[in-house]
Coordinates of C-alpha atoms in Angstrom, one line a residue:
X1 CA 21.0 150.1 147.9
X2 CA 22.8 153.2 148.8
X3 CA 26.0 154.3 146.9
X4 CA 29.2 154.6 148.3
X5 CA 32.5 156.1 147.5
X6 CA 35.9 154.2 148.1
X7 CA 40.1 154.7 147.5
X8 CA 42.7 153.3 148.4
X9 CA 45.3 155.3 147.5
X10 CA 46.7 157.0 150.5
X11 CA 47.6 160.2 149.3
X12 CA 45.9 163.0 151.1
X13 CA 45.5 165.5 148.7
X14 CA 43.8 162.6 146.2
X15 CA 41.7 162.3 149.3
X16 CA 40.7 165.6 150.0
X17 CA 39.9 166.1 146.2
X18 CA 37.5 163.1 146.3
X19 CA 35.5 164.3 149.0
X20 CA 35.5 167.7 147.4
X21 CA 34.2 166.3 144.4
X22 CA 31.5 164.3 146.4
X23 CA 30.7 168.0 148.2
X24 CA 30.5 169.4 144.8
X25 CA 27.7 167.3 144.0
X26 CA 25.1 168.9 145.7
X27 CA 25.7 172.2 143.6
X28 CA 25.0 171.3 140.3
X29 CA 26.0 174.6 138.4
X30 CA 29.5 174.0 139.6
X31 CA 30.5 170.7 138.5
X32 CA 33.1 170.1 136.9
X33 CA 30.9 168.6 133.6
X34 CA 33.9 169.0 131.0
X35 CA 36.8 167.5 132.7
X36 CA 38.9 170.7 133.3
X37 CA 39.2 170.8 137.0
X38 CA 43.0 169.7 136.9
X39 CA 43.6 172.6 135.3
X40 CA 41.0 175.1 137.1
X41 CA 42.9 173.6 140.5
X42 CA 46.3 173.9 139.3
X43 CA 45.3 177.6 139.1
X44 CA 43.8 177.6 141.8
X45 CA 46.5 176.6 144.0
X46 CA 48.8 178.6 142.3
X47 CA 46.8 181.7 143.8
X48 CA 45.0 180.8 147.1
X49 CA 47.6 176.8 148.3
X50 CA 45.8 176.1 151.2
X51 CA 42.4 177.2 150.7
X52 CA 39.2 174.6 149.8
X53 CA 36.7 175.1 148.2
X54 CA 34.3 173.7 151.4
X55 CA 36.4 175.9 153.6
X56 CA 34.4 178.5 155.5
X57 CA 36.3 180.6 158.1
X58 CA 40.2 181.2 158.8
X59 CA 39.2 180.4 162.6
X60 CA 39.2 177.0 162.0
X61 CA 43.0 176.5 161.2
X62 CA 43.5 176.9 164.9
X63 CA 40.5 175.1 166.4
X64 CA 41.6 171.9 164.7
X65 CA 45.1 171.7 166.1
X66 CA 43.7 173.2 170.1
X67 CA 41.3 170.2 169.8
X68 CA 44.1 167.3 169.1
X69 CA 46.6 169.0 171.1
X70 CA 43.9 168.6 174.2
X71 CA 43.7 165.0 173.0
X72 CA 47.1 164.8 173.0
X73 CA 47.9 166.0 176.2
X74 CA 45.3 163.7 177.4
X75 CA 47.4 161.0 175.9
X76 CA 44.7 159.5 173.7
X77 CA 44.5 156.4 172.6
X78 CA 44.2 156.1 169.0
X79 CA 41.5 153.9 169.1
X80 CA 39.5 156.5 170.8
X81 CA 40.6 159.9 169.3
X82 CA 38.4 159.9 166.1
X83 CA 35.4 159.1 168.3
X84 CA 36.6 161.7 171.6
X85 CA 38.0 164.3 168.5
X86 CA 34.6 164.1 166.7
X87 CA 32.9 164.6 170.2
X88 CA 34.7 167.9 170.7
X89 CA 34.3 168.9 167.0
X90 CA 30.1 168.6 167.3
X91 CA 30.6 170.3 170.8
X92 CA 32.4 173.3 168.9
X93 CA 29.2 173.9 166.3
X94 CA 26.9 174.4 169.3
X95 CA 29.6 176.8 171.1
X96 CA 30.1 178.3 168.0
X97 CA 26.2 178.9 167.4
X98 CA 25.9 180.8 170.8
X99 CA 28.4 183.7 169.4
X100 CA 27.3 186.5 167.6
X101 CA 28.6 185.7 164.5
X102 CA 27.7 182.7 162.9
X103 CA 28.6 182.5 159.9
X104 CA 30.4 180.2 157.6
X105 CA 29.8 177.5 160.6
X106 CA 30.2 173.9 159.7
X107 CA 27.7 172.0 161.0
X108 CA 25.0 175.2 161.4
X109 CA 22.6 172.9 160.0
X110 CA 23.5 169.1 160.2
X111 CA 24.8 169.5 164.1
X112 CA 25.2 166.5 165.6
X113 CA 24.4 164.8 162.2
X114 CA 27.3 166.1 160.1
X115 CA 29.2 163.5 158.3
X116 CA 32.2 165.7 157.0
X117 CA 34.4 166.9 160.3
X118 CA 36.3 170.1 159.9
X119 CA 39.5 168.3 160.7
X120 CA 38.9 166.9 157.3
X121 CA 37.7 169.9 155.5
X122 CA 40.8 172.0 157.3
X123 CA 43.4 169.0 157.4
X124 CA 45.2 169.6 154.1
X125 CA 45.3 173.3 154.5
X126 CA 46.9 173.1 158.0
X127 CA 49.6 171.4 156.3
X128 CA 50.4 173.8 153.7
X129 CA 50.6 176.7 156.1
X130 CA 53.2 174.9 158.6
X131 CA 50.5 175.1 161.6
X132 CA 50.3 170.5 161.0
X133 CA 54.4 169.3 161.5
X134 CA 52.6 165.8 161.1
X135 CA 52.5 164.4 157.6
X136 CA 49.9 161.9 156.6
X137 CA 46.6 161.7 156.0
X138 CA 44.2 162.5 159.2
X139 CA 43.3 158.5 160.3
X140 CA 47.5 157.6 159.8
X141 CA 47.2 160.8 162.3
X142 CA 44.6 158.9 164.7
X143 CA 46.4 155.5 164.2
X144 CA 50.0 157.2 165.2
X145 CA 49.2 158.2 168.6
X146 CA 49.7 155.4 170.5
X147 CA 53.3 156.1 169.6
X148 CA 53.6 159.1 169.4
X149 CA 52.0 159.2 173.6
X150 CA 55.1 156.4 174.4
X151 CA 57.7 158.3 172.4
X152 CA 56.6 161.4 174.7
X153 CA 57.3 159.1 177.3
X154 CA 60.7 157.9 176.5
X155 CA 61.6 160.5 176.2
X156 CA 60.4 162.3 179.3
X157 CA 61.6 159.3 181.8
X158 CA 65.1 159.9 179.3
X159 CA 66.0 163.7 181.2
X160 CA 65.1 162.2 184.5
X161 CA 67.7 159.6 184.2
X162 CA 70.2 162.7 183.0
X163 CA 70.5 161.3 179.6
X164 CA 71.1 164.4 177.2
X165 CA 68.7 164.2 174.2
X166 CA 70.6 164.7 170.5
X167 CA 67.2 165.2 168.7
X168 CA 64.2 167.5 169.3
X169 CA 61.3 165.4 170.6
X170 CA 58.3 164.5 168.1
X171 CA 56.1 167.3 167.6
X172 CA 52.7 167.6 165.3
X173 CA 51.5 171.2 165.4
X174 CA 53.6 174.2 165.3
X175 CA 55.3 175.1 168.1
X176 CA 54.3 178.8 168.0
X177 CA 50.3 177.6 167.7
X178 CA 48.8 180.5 170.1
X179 CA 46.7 179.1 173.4
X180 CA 43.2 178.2 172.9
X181 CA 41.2 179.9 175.9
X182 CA 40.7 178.0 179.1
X183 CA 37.8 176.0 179.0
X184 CA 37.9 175.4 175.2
X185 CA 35.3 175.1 173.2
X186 CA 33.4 176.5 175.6
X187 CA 33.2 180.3 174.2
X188 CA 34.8 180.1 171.1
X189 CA 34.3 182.4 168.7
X190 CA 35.0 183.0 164.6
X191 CA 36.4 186.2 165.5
X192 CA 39.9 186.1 165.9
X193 CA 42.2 187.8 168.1
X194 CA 45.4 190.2 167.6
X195 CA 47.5 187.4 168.2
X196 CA 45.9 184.9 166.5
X197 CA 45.5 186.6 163.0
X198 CA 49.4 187.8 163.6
X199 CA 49.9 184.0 163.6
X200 CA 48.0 182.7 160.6
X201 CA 49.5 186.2 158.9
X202 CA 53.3 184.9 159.9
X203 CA 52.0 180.8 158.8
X204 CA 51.4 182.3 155.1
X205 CA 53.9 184.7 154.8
X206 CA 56.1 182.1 155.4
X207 CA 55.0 179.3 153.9
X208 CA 53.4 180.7 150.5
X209 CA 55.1 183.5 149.9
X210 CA 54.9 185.2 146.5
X211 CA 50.9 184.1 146.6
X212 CA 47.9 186.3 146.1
X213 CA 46.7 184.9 149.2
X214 CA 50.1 186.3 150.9
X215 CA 49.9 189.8 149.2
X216 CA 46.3 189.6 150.3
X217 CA 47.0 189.2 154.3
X218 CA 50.2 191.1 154.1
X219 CA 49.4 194.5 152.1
X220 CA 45.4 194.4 151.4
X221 CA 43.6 197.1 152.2
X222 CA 40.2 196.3 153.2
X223 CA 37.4 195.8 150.3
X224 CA 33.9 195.0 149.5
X225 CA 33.2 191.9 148.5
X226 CA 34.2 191.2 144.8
X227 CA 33.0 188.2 142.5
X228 CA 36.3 187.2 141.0
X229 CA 40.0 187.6 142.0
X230 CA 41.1 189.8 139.2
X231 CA 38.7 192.3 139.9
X232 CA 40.4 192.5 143.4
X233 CA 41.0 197.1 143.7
X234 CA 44.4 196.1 144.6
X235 CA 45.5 193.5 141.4
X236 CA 47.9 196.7 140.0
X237 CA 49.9 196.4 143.1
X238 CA 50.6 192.0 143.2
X239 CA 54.0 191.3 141.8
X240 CA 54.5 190.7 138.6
X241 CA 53.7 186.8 138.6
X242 CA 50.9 186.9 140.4
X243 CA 49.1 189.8 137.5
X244 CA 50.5 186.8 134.6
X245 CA 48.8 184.0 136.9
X246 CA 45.4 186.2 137.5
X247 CA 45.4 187.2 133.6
X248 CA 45.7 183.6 132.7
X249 CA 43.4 183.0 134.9
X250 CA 40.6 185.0 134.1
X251 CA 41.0 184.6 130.3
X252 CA 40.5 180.5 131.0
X253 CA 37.7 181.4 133.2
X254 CA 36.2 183.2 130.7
X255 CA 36.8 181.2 127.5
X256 CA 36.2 177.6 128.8
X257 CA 32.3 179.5 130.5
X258 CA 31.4 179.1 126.9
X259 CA 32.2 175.6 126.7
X260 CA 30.0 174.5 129.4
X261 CA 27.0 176.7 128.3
X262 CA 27.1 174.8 124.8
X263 CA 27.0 171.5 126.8
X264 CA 23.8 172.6 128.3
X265 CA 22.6 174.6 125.5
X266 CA 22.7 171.1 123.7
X267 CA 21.0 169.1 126.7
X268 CA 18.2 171.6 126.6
X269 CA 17.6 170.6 123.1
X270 CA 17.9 167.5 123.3
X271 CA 15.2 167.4 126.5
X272 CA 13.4 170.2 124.3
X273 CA 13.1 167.6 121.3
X274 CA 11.7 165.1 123.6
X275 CA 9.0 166.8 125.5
X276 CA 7.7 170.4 126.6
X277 CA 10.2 172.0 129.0
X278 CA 10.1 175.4 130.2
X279 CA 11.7 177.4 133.0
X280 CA 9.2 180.5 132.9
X281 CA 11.4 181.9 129.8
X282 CA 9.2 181.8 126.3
X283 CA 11.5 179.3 124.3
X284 CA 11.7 177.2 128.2
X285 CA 16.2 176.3 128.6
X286 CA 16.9 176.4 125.3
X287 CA 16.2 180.0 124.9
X288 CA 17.9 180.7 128.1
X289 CA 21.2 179.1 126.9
X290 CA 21.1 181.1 124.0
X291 CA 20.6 184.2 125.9
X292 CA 23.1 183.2 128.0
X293 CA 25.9 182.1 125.4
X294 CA 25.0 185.8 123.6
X295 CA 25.9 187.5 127.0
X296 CA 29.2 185.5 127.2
X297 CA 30.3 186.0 123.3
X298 CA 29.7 189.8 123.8
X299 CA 32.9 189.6 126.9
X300 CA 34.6 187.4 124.2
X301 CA 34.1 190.1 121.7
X302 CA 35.2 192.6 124.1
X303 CA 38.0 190.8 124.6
X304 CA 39.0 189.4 121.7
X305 CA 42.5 191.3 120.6
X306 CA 43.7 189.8 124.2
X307 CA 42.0 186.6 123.8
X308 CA 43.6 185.9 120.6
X309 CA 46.9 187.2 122.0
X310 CA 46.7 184.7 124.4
X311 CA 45.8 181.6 122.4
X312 CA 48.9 182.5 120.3
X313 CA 51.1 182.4 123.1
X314 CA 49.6 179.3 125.0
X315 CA 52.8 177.9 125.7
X316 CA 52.9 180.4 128.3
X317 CA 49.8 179.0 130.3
X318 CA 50.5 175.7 129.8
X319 CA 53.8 176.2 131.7
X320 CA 52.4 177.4 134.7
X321 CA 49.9 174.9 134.8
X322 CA 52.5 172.2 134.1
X323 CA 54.8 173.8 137.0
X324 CA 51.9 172.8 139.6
X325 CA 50.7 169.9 138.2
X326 CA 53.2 168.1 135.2
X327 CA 49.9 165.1 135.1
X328 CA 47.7 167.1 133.1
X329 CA 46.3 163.9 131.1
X330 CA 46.6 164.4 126.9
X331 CA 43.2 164.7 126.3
X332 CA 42.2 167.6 128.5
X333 CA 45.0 169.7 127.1
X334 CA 43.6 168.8 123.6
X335 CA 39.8 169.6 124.7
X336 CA 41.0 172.9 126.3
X337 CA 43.2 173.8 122.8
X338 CA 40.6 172.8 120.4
X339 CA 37.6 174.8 122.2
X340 CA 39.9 177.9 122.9
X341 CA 40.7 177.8 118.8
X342 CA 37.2 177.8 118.4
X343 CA 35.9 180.7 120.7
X344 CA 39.0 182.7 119.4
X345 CA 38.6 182.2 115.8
X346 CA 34.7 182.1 115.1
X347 CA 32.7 184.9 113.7
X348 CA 29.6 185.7 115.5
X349 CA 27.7 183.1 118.4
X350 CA 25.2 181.8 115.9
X351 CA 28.4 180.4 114.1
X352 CA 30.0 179.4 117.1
X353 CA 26.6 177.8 118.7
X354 CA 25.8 176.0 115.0
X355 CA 29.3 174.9 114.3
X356 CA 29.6 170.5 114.1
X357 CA 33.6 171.4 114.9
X358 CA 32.1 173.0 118.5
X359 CA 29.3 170.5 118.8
X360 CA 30.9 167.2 118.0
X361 CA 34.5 168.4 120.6
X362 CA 31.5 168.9 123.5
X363 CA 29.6 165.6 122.9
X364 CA 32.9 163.6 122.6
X365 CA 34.1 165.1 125.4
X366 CA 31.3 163.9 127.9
X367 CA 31.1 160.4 126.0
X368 CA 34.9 160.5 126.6
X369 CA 34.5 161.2 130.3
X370 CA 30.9 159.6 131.1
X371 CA 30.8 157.0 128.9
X372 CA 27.5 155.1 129.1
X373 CA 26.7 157.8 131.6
X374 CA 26.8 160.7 129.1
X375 CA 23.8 162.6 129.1
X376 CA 23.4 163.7 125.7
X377 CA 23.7 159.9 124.7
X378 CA 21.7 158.3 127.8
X379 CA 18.2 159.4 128.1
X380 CA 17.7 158.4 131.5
X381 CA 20.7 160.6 132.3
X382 CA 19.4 163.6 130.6
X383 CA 16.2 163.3 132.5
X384 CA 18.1 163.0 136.1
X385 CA 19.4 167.1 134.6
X386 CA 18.4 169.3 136.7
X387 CA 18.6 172.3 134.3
X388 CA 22.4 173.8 134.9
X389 CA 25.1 171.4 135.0
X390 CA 28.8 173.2 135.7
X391 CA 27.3 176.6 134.7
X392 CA 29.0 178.8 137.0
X393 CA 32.4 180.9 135.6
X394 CA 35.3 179.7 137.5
X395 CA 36.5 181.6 140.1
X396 CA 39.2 179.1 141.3
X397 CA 38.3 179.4 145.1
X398 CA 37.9 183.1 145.5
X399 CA 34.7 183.6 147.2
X400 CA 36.7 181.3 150.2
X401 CA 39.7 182.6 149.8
X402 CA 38.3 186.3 150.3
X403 CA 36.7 185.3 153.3
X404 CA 39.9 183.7 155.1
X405 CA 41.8 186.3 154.1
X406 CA 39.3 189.3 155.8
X407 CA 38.6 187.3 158.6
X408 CA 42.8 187.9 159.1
X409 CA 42.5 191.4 157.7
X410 CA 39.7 192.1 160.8
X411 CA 41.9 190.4 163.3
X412 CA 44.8 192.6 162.4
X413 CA 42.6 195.7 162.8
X414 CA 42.6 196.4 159.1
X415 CA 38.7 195.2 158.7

């Protein structure tokens, strides 16, 4: 019997992060295997609002609204648009796959077989940058336009009959949403013109202002491709809020790394003690988390002056990540605490690695979390490990962040 996932809760961000989770599953190494993401989001959003991290290309903030303002215009039904909306949106991959530059394309693959939509993928995003005026989740959307098509009406048939309207009519994009070319999707393209990336550039300025991602599209120069936000050529020129969000955020990055390289450190073991398992490496995973956790505690020890420094004065992270999000539940904010004392105050990795303190806070964790489920308690759920569970630093949206943001930079002729 296949699995399935189910809410009802009718919040759309809740939404969007369940199906981001469900996306996430099919990376393994970055899963969220210790129960931090709350925190790694509220980050997140504090740098790059808007951005996904199953978002692809800044293009497709405008193809959304040009497909369901055709739809509109067509005065849809809404118990056709999803079907007519999801027509267009498969009709878009194989436009899109004609142009020279492919990618980042959703669908490149899965064509007329892809299950998650753009409009989905996009839908929350739209919202924060002021391009969606409608507010609600993407079916209330589809289930609202029987209304909104009559209200349209109304009003229309209203200034023939000479009655002066008091109120602006309905309207669920922005109203300064450049044209989509005639003809569209036919020749659509990633690439984005003048006007275009003028547009998203105004959308973010305006609506997250004081962002990274708004420094970013307003005064970055362009740059190769780096792997995390703080090592961005431009960080010494962000205001200074942005520098205290980015240094909180790459010294969470790089202490809680250590965290989930323990947790598979101590699956590898546990597999190890069970049969022969080996990745190519002499001493098979087990070696190779060792290795691994002796690279990371050599950045600690690099660090550590401004590591320990910043434990001290943890108040000051917590606050920002309370600002964004004030549900941060008890236990992750003990978990996070605890482990950070530990990385800070531990001499040497072997210490660290050996330590019952470190090892019983990681195993409690994931019984806390998984329950019966917990792999270093379940052996049928250690042997469904594939070998790296959540191993990848964070990098709270970066890599799709970086890409949005020079797709505008190129559009602007700064690319």
């Amino acid at each position: 019997m296949a699995s399935i996932f189910a809410w009802l809760d009718h919040s759309e961000g809740d939404r969007r992060k369940a199906l981001d989770v469900v996306d996430l599953f099919r990376e393994q190494d970055t899963r969220d295997e210790l129960g931090i993401g709350t925190v790694r989001d509220a980050l997140a959003d504090s740098l790059f609002p808007g951005i996904s991290t199953i978002q692809t290309r800044a293009k497709y903030l405008l193809f959304i609204p040009w497909i369901y303002k055709v739809l509109e215009a067509g005065k849809t039904k809404s118990s056709h648009v999803a079907r007519l909306a999801r027509r267009h949106e498969i009709d878009l991959i194989y436009q899109l796959l004609k142009s020279d530059d492919t990618d980042g394309v959703i669908g490149k693959d899965a064509k007329a077989g892809l299950q998650r939509l753009p409009s989905s993928v996009y839908w929350a995003g739209l919202s924060v940058f002021g391009i969606r005026r409608y507010q609600g989740s993407l079916d209330q959307y589809h289930r609202s336009l029987d209304g909104f098509s009559l209200s349209r009406r109304q009003i229309h048939a209203s200034a023939e009959d000479g009655v002066v309207e008091l109120f602006k009519p309905q309207t669920n994009w922005h109203e300064g949403l450049p044209p989509a070319l005639d003809g569209f999707p036919e020749g659509a393209s990633l690439h984005l013109k003048v006007e275009e990336a003028e547009y998203l550039h105004q959308q973010i300025m305006t609506n997250v202002p004081g962002t990274l991602i708004a420094f970013l599209v307003d005064q970055g120069d362009w740059w190769d491709a780096v792997s995390f936000p703080w090592h961005h050529p431009q960080v010494g020129k962000c205001a200074n809020h942005v520098k205290v969000q980015l240094h909180h955020a790459e010294l969470f990055s790089l202490v809680m790394l250590g965290a989930a390289l323990l947790y598979n450190l101590m699956l590898a073991e546990k597999r190890a003690s069970s049969r022969n398992d080996g990745v190519g490496l002499p001493e098979g995973l087990v070696g190779h988390y060792r290795s691994l956790l002796g690279d990371w505690y050599g950045e600690v020890e690099d660090k550590r002056r401004t590591l320990v420094q910043w434990v001290d004065s943890r108040s000051d992270f917590w606050e920002i990540i309370h600002r964004v999000n004030p549900r941060i539940p008890i236990p992750t904010v003990h978990f996070i605490n605890t482990w950070t004392d530990l990385a800070a105050g531990t001499d040497g990795v072997d210490t660290l690695i050996s330590a019952p303190a470190a090892r019983d806070l990681i195993h409690h964790r994931e019984r806390r979390l998984k329950l019966t489920l917990a792999r270093l308690d379940n052996p049928r759920a250690l042997e469904m490990w594939s070998g790296a569970a959540g191993t990848q630093q964070l990098t709270y949206r970066w890599q799709q962040a970086q890409t949005i943001v020079q797709d505008i930079l190129r559009g602007l002729g700064r690319g």
